[in-house]
Short mmCIF file of C-alpha atoms in Angstrom, two decimals:
data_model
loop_
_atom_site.label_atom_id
_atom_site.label_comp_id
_atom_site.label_asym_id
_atom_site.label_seq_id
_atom_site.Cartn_x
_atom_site.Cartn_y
_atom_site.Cartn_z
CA UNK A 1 -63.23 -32.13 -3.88
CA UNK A 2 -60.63 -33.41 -6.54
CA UNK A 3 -61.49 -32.03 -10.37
CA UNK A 4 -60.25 -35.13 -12.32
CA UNK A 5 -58.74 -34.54 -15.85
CA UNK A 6 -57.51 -36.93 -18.87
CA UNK A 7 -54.91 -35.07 -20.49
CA UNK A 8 -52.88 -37.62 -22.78
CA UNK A 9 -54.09 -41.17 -24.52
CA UNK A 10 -52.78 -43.13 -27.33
CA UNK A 11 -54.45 -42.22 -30.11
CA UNK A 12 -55.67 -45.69 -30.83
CA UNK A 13 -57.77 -45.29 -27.78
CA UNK A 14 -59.37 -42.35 -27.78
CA UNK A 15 -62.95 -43.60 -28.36
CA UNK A 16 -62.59 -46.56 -25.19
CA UNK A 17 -61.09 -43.79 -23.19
CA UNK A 18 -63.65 -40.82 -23.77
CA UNK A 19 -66.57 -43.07 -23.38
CA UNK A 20 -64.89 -44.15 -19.54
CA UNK A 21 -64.08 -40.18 -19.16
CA UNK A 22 -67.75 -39.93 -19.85
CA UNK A 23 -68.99 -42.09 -17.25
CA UNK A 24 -66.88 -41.32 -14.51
CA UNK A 25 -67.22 -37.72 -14.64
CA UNK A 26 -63.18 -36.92 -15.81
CA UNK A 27 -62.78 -33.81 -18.25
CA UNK A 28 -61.49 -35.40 -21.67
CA UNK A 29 -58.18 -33.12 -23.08
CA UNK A 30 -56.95 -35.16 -25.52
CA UNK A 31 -58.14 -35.32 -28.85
CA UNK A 32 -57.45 -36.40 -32.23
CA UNK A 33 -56.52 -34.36 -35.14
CA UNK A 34 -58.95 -32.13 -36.19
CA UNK A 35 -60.44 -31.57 -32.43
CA UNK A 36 -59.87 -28.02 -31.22
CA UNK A 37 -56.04 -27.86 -32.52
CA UNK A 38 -55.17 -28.24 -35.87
CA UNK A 39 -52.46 -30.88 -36.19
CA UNK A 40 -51.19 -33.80 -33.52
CA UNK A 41 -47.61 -32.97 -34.85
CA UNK A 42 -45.05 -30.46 -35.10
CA UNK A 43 -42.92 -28.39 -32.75
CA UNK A 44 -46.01 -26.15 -31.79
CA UNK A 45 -47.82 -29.12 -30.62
CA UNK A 46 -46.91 -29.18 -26.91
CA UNK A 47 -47.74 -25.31 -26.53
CA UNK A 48 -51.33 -26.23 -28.28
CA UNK A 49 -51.67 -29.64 -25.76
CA UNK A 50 -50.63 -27.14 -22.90
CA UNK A 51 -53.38 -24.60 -23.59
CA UNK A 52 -55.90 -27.47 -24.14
CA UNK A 53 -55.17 -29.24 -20.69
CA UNK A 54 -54.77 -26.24 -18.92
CA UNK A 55 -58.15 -24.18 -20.16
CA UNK A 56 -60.11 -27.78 -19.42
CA UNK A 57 -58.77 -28.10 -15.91
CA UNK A 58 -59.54 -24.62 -15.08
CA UNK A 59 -62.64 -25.00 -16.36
CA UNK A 60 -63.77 -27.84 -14.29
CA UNK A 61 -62.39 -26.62 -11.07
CA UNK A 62 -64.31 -23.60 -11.11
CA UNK A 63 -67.44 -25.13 -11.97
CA UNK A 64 -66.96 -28.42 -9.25
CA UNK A 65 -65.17 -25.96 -6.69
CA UNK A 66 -62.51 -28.19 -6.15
CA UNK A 67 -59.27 -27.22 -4.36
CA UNK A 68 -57.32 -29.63 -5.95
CA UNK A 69 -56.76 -31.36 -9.53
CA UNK A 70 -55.47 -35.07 -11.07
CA UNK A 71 -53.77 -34.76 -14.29
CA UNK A 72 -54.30 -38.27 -15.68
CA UNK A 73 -51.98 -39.35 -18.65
CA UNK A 74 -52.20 -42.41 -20.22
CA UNK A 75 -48.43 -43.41 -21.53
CA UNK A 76 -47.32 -44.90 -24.77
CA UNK A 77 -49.02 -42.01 -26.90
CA UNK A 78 -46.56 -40.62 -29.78
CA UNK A 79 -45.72 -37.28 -27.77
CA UNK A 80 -45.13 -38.94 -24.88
CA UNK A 81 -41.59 -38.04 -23.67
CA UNK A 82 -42.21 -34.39 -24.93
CA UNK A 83 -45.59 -34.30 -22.72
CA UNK A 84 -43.30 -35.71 -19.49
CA UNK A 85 -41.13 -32.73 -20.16
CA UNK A 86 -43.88 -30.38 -19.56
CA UNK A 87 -45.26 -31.76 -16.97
CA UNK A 88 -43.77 -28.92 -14.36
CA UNK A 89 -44.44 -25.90 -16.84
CA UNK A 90 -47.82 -27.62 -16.78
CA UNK A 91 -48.40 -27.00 -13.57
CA UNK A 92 -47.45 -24.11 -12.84
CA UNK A 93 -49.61 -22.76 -15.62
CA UNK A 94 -52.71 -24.20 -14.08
CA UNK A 95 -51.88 -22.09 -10.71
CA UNK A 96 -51.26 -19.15 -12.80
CA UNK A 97 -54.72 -19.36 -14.47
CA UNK A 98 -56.43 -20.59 -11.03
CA UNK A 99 -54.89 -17.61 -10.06
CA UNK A 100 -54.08 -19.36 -6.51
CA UNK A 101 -50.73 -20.84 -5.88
CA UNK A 102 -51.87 -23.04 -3.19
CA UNK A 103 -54.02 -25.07 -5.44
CA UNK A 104 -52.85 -28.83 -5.50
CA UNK A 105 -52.28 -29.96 -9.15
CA UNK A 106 -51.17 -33.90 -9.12
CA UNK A 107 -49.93 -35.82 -12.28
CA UNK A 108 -49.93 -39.28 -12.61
CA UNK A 109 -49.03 -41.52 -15.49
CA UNK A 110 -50.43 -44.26 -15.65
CA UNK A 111 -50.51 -47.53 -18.16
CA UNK A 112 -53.62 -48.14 -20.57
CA UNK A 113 -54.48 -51.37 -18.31
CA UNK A 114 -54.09 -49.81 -15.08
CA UNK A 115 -56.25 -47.25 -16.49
CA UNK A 116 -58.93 -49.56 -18.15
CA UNK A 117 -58.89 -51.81 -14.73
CA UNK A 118 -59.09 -49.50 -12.47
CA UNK A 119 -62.34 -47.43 -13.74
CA UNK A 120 -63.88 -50.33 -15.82
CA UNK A 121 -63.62 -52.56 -12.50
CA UNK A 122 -65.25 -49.11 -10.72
CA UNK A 123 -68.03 -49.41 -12.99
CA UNK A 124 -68.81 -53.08 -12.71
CA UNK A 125 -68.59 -53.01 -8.80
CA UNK A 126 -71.62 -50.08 -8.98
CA UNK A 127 -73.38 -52.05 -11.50
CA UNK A 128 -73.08 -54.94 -10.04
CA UNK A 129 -73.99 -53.64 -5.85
CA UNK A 130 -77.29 -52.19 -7.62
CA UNK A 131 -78.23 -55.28 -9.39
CA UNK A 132 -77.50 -56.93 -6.20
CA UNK A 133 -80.17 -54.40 -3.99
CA UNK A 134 -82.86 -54.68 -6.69
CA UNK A 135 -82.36 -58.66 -6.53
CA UNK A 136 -82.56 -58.73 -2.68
CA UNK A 137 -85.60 -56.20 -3.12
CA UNK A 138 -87.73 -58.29 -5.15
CA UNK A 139 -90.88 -60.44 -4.24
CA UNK A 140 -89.11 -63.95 -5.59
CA UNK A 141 -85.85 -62.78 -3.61
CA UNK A 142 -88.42 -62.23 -0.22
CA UNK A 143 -90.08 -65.67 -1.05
CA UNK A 144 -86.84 -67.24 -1.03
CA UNK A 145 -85.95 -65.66 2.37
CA UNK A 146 -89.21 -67.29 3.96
CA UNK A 147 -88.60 -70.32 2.28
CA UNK A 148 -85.17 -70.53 4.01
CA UNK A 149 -86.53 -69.49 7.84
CA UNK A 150 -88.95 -72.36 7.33
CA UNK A 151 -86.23 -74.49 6.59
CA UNK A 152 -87.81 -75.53 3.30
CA UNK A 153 -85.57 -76.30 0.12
CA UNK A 154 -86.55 -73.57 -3.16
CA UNK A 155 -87.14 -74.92 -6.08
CA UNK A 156 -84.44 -73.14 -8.06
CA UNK A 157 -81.37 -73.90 -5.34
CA UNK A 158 -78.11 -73.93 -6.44
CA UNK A 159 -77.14 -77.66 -8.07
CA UNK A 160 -75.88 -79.82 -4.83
CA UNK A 161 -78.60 -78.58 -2.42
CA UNK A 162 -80.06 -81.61 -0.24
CA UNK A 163 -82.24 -81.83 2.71
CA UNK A 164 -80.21 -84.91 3.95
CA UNK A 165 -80.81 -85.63 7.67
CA UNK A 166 -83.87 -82.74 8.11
CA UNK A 167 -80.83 -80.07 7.45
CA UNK A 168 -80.66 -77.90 4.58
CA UNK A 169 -77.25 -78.41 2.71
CA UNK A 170 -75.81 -75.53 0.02
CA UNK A 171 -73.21 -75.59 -2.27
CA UNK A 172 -70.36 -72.92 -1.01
CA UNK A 173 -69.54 -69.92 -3.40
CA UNK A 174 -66.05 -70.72 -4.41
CA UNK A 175 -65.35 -67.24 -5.42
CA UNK A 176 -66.31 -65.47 -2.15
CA UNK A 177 -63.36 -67.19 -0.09
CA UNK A 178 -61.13 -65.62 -2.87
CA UNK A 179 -63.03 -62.01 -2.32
CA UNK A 180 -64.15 -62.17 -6.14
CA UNK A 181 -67.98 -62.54 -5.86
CA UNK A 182 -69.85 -60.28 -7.29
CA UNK A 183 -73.48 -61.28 -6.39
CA UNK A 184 -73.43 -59.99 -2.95
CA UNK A 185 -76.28 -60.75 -0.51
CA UNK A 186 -78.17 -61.90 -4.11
CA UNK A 187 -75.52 -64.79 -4.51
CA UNK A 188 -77.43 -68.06 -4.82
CA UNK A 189 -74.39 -69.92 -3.33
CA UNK A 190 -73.77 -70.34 0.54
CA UNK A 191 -70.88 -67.29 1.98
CA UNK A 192 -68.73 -68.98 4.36
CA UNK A 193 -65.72 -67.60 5.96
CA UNK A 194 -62.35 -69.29 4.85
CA UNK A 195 -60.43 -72.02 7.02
CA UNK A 196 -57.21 -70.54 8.37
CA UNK A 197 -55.78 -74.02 9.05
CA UNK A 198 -56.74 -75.53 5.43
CA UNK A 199 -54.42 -72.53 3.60
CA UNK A 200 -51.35 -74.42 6.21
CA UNK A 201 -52.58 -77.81 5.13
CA UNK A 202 -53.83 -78.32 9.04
CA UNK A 203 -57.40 -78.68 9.18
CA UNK A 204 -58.40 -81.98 10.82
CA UNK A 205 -62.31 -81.59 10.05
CA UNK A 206 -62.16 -82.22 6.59
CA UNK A 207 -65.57 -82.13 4.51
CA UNK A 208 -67.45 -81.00 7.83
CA UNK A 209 -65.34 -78.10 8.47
CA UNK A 210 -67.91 -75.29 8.97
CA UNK A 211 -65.37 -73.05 6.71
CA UNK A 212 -64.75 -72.66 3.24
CA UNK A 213 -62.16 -75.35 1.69
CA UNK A 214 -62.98 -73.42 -1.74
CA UNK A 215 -58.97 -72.50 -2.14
CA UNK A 216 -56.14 -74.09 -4.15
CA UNK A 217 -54.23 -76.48 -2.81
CA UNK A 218 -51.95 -75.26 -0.32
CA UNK A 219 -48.56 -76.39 -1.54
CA UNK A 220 -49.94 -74.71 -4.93
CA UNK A 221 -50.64 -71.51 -3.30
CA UNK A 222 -47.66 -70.98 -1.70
CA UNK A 223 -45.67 -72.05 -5.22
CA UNK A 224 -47.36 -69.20 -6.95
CA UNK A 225 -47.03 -66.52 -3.75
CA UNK A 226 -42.49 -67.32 -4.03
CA UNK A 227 -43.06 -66.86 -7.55
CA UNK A 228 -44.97 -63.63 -7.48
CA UNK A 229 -42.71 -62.33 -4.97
CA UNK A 230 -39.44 -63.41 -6.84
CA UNK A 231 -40.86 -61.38 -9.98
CA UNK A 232 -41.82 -58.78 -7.70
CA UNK A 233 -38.33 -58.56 -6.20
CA UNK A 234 -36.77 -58.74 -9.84
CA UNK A 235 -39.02 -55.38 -11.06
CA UNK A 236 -36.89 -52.01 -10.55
CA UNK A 237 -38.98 -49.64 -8.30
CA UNK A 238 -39.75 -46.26 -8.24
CA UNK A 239 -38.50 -44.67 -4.92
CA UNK A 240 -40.57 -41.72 -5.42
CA UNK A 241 -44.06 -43.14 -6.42
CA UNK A 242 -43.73 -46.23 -5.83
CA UNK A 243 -44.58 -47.62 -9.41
CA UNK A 244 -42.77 -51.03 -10.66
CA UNK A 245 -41.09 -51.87 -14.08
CA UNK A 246 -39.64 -54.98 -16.17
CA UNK A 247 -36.27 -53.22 -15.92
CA UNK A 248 -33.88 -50.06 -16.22
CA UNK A 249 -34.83 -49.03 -20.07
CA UNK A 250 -38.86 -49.58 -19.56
CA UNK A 251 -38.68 -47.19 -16.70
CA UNK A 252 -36.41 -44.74 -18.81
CA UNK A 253 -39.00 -44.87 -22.19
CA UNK A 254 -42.14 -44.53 -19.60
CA UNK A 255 -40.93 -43.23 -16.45
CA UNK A 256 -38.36 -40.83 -17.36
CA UNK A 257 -39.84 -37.65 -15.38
CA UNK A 258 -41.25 -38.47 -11.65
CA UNK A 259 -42.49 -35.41 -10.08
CA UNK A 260 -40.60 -33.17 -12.47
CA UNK A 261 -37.07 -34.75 -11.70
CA UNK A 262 -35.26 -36.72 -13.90
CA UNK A 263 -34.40 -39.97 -12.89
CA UNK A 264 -30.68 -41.38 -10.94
CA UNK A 265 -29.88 -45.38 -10.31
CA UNK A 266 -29.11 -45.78 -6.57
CA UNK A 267 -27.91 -48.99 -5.03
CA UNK A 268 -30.56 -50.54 -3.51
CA UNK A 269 -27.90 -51.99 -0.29
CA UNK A 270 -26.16 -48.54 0.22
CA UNK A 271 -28.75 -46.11 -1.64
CA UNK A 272 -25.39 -44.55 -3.36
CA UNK A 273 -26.76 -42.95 -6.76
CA UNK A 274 -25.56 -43.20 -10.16
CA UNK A 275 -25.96 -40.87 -13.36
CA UNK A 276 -25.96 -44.23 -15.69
CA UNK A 277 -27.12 -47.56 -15.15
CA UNK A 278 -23.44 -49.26 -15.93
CA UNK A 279 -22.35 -46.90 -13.35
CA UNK A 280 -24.57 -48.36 -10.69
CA UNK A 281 -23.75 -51.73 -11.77
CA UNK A 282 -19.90 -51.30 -12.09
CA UNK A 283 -20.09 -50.51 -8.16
CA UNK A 284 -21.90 -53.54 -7.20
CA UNK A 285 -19.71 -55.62 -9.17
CA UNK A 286 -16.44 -53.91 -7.13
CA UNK A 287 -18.75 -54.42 -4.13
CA UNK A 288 -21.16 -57.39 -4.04
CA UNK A 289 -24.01 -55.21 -3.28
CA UNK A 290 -27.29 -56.27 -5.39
CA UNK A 291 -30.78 -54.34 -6.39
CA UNK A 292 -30.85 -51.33 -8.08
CA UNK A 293 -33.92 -48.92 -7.51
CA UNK A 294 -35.01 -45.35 -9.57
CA UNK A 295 -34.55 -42.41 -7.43
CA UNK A 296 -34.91 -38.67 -8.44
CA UNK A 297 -31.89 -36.26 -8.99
CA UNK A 298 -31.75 -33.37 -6.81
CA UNK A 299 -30.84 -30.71 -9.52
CA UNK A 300 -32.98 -29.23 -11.90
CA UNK A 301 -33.42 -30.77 -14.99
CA UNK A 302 -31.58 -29.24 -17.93
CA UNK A 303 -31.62 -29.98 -21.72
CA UNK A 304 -28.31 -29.86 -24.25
CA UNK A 305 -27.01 -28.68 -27.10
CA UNK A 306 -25.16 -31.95 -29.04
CA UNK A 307 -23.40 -30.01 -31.53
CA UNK A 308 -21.96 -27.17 -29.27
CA UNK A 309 -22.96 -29.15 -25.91
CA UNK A 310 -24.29 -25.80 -24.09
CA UNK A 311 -26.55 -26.50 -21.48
CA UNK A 312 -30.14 -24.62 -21.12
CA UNK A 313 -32.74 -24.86 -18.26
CA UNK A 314 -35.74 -25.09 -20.48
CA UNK A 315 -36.58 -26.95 -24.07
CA UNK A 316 -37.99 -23.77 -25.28
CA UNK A 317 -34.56 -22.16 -24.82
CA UNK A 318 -32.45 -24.84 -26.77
CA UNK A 319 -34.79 -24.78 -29.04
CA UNK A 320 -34.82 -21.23 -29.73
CA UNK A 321 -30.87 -21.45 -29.72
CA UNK A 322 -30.35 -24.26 -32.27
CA UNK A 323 -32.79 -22.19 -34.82
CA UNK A 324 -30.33 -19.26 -33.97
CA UNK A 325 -27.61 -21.17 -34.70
CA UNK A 326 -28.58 -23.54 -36.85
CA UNK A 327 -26.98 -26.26 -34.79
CA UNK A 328 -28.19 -29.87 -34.48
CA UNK A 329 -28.69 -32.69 -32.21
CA UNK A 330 -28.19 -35.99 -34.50
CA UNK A 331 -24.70 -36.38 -36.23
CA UNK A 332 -24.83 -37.18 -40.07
CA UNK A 333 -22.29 -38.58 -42.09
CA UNK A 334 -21.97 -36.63 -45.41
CA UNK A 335 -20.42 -39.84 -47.47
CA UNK A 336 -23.45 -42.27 -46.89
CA UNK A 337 -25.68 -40.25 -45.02
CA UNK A 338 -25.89 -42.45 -41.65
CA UNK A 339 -26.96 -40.66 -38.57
CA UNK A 340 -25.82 -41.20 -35.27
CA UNK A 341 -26.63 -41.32 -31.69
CA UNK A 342 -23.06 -39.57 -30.61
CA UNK A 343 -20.24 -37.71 -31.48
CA UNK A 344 -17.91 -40.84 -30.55
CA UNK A 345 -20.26 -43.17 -32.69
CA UNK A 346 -19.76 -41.01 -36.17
CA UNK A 347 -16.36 -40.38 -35.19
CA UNK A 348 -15.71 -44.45 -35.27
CA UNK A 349 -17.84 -45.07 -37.44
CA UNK A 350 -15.80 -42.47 -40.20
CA UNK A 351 -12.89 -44.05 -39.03
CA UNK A 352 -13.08 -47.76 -39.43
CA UNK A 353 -15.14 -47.03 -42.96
CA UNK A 354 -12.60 -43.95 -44.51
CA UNK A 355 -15.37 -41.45 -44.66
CA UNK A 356 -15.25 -37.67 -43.66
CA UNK A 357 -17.44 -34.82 -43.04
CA UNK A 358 -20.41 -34.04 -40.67
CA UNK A 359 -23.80 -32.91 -41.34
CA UNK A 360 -25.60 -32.00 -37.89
CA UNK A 361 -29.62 -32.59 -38.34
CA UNK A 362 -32.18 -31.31 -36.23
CA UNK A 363 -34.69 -34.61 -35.03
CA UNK A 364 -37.43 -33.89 -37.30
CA UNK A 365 -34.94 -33.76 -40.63
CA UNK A 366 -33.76 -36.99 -39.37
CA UNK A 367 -37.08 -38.65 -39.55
CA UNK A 368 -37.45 -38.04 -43.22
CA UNK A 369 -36.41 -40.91 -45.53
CA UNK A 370 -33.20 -40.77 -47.38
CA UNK A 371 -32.72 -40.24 -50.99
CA UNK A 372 -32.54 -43.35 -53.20
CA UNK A 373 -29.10 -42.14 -55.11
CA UNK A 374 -26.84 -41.40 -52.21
CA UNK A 375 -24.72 -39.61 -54.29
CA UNK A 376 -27.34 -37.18 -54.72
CA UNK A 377 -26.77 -33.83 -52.68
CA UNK A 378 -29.38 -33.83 -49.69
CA UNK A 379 -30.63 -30.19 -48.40
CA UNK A 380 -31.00 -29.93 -44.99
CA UNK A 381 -32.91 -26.67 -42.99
CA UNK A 382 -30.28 -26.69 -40.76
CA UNK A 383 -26.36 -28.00 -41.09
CA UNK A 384 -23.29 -27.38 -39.53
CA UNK A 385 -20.82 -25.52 -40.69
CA UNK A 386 -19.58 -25.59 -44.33
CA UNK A 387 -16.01 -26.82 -42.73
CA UNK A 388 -15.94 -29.82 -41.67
CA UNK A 389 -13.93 -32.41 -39.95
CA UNK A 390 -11.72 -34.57 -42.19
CA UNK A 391 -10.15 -38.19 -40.70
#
């Protein structure tokens, strides 16, 4: 038995989310502000999210029994990345708590319309199967049945029903041969099995086939199967999971942690991995190979230091460092107050411009908006040193 938890959602669908969580049995753990922590923001938010997923997993594997849990998480929410980071601290947590180290914790990540297909379709499929037994239950669906053995035509059939010849005729369900009826054995419209030789454009028996002709033209279907499996082939794959994205920077933004590893490019011809992207693609320029796929990196994950570039194996730690220190992580220039991705980016930027001295800002001072006099001093929690670097 599997104990089924929803641990992250955008917060713009919280309320479609919760009522599916409802449903479908799956503990809820998200929650806006206001709901058992105080504030969705702020460096003590992933500690508070922690707690939150970890007490309502606990809580519902000791009341189902279950040996094993699924950590759902919906992506695009605004803690996102910072929730990916956790996910291995996360786990182990749960164990600690369960108090049993062989307990199975699984995390998946998931898109909000994977997650909205997969357990809205769940619902419709039961609602539909029981509207289809109480249907085929019912005295008019009985009369019906007699009224077929006796080879007599109902009076509600289906439009294109006849009696031609003595023989009853029905219309064919054109969404059964396609496996997307959802009537059942309650389906007014006649269930035939589909014509292998009519998909190849081979059937010689036309309009009296016995199967279903209730399929696109052939020529049309196999169009739209190259297609599909030219877009297919153009997706960058997860290795790992197995999981499919548009390209290399939508599978960095949603994809970046895959089982707790951080992700490498390989070479899809000689499976040779790469640190960066252009790295991967400089070798199949040199050569020829083509495809690129996301594996995972083989050493533990570690976070850095920008200003100092010291190297720590958890967040907490560089965290707790940089509020030691004072050091940063975004370069500022202290002429017009432009912050950079990089060292070498300031550095040209100071360069081609004339400009001098560097402010290092911590992300959250970034975010704030600057000052509408720029000569106006700016005070910052944290800066670099009072010397600075002069070009």
């Amino acid at each position: 038995m599997e104990a089924a938890v929803c641990a992250s959602c955008p917060e713009a669908f919280h309320d479609e989310v919760a009522a599916l969580c409802r449903q479908h049995g799956i503990q809820k753990a998200f929650g806006k502000a206001g709901d058992m922590v105080k504030s969705l923001s702020g460096k003590d938010w992933i500690p508070k999210w922690e707690a939150k997923v970890v007490m309502a997993t606990v809580t519902k594997a000791q009341t189902m029994g279950a040996e094993k849990a699924l950590i759902i998480c919906i992506a695009g929410g605004k803690n996102c990345d910072s929730e990916m980071a956790r996910q291995p601290h996360l786990v182990r947590a749960i164990k600690k708590e369960m108090e049993d180290e062989q307990f199975r914790v699984r995390v998946e990540w998931i898109e909000k319309e994977e997650f909205f297909e997969r357990y809205s379709a769940a619902k419709g499929n039961a609602h539909d199967k029981k509207a289809a037994d109480k249907s085929a239950a019912s005295p008019e669906a009985k009369a019906k049945a007699e009224d077929k053995q006796a080879g007599d035509k109902p009076a509600d059939s289906p439009p294109g029903s006849s009696n031609a010849g003595g023989q009853k005729q029905q219309q064919e369900c054109r969404y059964y041969a396609k496996g997307a009826c959802k009537n059942g054995a309650a389906c007014p419209f006649a269930h035939k099995p589909p014509c292998s030789f009519f998909r190849q454009g081979k059937c010689k028996n036309g309009t009296a086939c016995r199967f279903s002709h209730a399929l696109d033209n052939p020529k049309t279907d196999n169009a739209k199967a190259k297609a599909k499996a030219k877009d297919a082939d153009a997706r960058l794959v997860c290795r790992e999971c197995g999981k499919s994205f548009k390209d290399w920077d939508q599978m960095v933004s949603k994809h970046w942690f895959c089982k707790g590893r951080e992700p490498l490019c390989a070479c899809s011809q000689c499976n040779r991995a790469f640190d960066e992207l252009q790295q991967c693609l400089q070798h199949q320029k040199d050569t020829g190979h083509k495809g690129h796929v996301r594996v995972n990196d083989t050493r533990d994950p570690v976070w850095f230091c920008m200003q100092c570039d010291r190297e720590f194996r958890t967040e907490q730690a560089c965290i707790q460092h940089q509020e030691a220190t004072g050091h940063g992580d975004i370069p500022c220039c202290m002429v017009c107050l432009k912050t950079f991705g990089s060292k070498k980016a300031i550095l040209q930027h100071q360069q081609s411009c004339g400009h001098a001295g560097i402010q290092w800002l911590l992300e959250a001072d970034s975010d704030s908006e600057p000052d509408e006099d720029p000569t106006v001093s700016r005070e910052y929690p944290l800066l670099y040193s009072p010397t600075f670097q002069l070009l």
